[in-house]
Amino acid sequence: GDENRRFDIAQLRHPNIALKCFRSPSGMDAYLAYMGERLQRREMTDTYVHRDSNVARNRTGECLWRQDYNYNLRLVEYLRQNTVYMTQYFKFCSKCLKSDDNLLQRGKIIVKE
C-alpha cells in the first residue's frame, strides 16, 4: 500500500544532494544553533496568520502515552522489524548517526543544553 512509500531509500540517492542527520527531538536546539550559523536571515514582509491544521491533541487520552517505557521500546522494535518503510528509515538513521554526516557529532558544534 501507500504506507510503504513514505520512506524509500532509493529516493535518497541523487548526485546533487548530500544528506545529513541529527538525533531528534533532543538535538533540535543544537540543530537550530547549527543551521543558524549557516542560513541567511530573511525579513518577513507579511503578517503571520495562524491557521490550525490539526485537531488539538489531548495526550492524556492517547493510549501510547499511558504505556510504560518498556511497551514503547517493544513498539519501536516491532516497527523496525515489521514494516518495510520503517525498517529502511531506521537503518538509514542508524547508519547516518554513526557517520560523518551526523551534524551534531561532538567536535562539530558545541551543544548547549
PDB file of N, CA, C and O in Angstrom, residues 25-34 37 104 106 109-113:
ATOM      1  N   PRO A  25      14.023  14.352  19.110  1.00  0.00           N
ATOM      2  CA  PRO A  25      13.911  15.790  19.315  1.00  0.00           C
ATOM      3  C   PRO A  25      14.975  16.366  20.243  1.00  0.00           C
ATOM      4  O   PRO A  25      15.113  17.569  20.348  1.00  0.00           O
ATOM      5  N   SER A  26      15.756  15.514  20.894  1.00  0.00           N
ATOM      6  CA  SER A  26      16.719  16.044  21.855  1.00  0.00           C
ATOM      7  C   SER A  26      17.775  16.921  21.204  1.00  0.00           C
ATOM      8  O   SER A  26      18.368  17.763  21.854  1.00  0.00           O
ATOM      9  N   GLY A  27      18.000  16.754  19.912  1.00  0.00           N
ATOM     10  CA  GLY A  27      19.000  17.551  19.226  1.00  0.00           C
ATOM     11  C   GLY A  27      18.451  18.776  18.531  1.00  0.00           C
ATOM     12  O   GLY A  27      19.181  19.463  17.824  1.00  0.00           O
ATOM     13  N   MET A  28      17.186  19.076  18.712  1.00  0.00           N
ATOM     14  CA  MET A  28      16.563  20.166  17.967  1.00  0.00           C
ATOM     15  C   MET A  28      17.204  21.519  18.252  1.00  0.00           C
ATOM     16  O   MET A  28      17.506  22.279  17.332  1.00  0.00           O
ATOM     17  N   ASP A  29      17.454  21.847  19.512  1.00  0.00           N
ATOM     18  CA  ASP A  29      18.078  23.137  19.826  1.00  0.00           C
ATOM     19  C   ASP A  29      19.471  23.232  19.217  1.00  0.00           C
ATOM     20  O   ASP A  29      19.862  24.267  18.675  1.00  0.00           O
ATOM     21  N   ALA A  30      20.217  22.133  19.310  1.00  0.00           N
ATOM     22  CA  ALA A  30      21.567  22.128  18.731  1.00  0.00           C
ATOM     23  C   ALA A  30      21.496  22.260  17.214  1.00  0.00           C
ATOM     24  O   ALA A  30      22.308  22.949  16.600  1.00  0.00           O
ATOM     25  N   TYR A  31      20.512  21.607  16.607  1.00  0.00           N
ATOM     26  CA  TYR A  31      20.346  21.712  15.153  1.00  0.00           C
ATOM     27  C   TYR A  31      20.023  23.149  14.746  1.00  0.00           C
ATOM     28  O   TYR A  31      20.595  23.679  13.790  1.00  0.00           O
ATOM     29  N   LEU A  32      19.125  23.795  15.464  1.00  0.00           N
ATOM     30  CA  LEU A  32      18.771  25.178  15.132  1.00  0.00           C
ATOM     31  C   LEU A  32      19.976  26.102  15.294  1.00  0.00           C
ATOM     32  O   LEU A  32      20.187  27.013  14.490  1.00  0.00           O
ATOM     33  N   ALA A  33      20.795  25.859  16.325  1.00  0.00           N
ATOM     34  CA  ALA A  33      22.017  26.644  16.503  1.00  0.00           C
ATOM     35  C   ALA A  33      22.980  26.396  15.342  1.00  0.00           C
ATOM     36  O   ALA A  33      23.577  27.328  14.799  1.00  0.00           O
ATOM     37  N   TYR A  34      23.102  25.142  14.946  1.00  0.00           N
ATOM     38  CA  TYR A  34      23.977  24.766  13.833  1.00  0.00           C
ATOM     39  C   TYR A  34      23.531  25.458  12.540  1.00  0.00           C
ATOM     40  O   TYR A  34      24.331  26.069  11.835  1.00  0.00           O
ATOM     41  N   GLU A  37      23.907  29.409  12.051  1.00  0.00           N
ATOM     42  CA  GLU A  37      25.197  29.935  11.601  1.00  0.00           C
ATOM     43  C   GLU A  37      25.367  29.830  10.089  1.00  0.00           C
ATOM     44  O   GLU A  37      26.284  30.389   9.525  1.00  0.00           O
ATOM     45  N   LEU A 104      25.454  16.801  14.436  1.00  0.00           N
ATOM     46  CA  LEU A 104      25.643  17.171  15.833  1.00  0.00           C
ATOM     47  C   LEU A 104      26.663  16.303  16.558  1.00  0.00           C
ATOM     48  O   LEU A 104      26.661  16.244  17.784  1.00  0.00           O
ATOM     49  N   ARG A 106      29.903  15.279  18.424  1.00  0.00           N
ATOM     50  CA  ARG A 106      30.803  16.064  19.270  1.00  0.00           C
ATOM     51  C   ARG A 106      32.017  16.472  18.452  1.00  0.00           C
ATOM     52  O   ARG A 106      32.546  15.707  17.681  1.00  0.00           O
ATOM     53  N   ILE A 109      30.019  20.849  16.580  1.00  0.00           N
ATOM     54  CA  ILE A 109      29.416  22.044  17.167  1.00  0.00           C
ATOM     55  C   ILE A 109      29.353  21.863  18.670  1.00  0.00           C
ATOM     56  O   ILE A 109      29.440  20.760  19.170  1.00  0.00           O
ATOM     57  N   ILE A 110      29.177  22.951  19.350  1.00  0.00           N
ATOM     58  CA  ILE A 110      29.009  22.887  20.801  1.00  0.00           C
ATOM     59  C   ILE A 110      27.524  22.775  21.085  1.00  0.00           C
ATOM     60  O   ILE A 110      26.737  23.616  20.670  1.00  0.00           O
ATOM     61  N   VAL A 111      27.131  21.724  21.765  1.00  0.00           N
ATOM     62  CA  VAL A 111      25.732  21.511  22.101  1.00  0.00           C
ATOM     63  C   VAL A 111      25.468  22.152  23.449  1.00  0.00           C
ATOM     64  O   VAL A 111      26.043  21.752  24.451  1.00  0.00           O
ATOM     65  N   LYS A 112      24.600  23.169  23.471  1.00  0.00           N
ATOM     66  CA  LYS A 112      24.234  23.832  24.721  1.00  0.00           C
ATOM     67  C   LYS A 112      22.943  23.233  25.225  1.00  0.00           C
ATOM     68  O   LYS A 112      21.946  23.227  24.529  1.00  0.00           O
ATOM     69  N   GLU A 113      22.977  22.691  26.433  1.00  0.00           N
ATOM     70  CA  GLU A 113      21.765  22.057  26.972  1.00  0.00           C
ATOM     71  C   GLU A 113      21.276  22.773  28.188  1.00  0.00           C
ATOM     72  O   GLU A 113      21.883  23.530  28.805  1.00  0.00           O
TER      73      GLU A 113
END
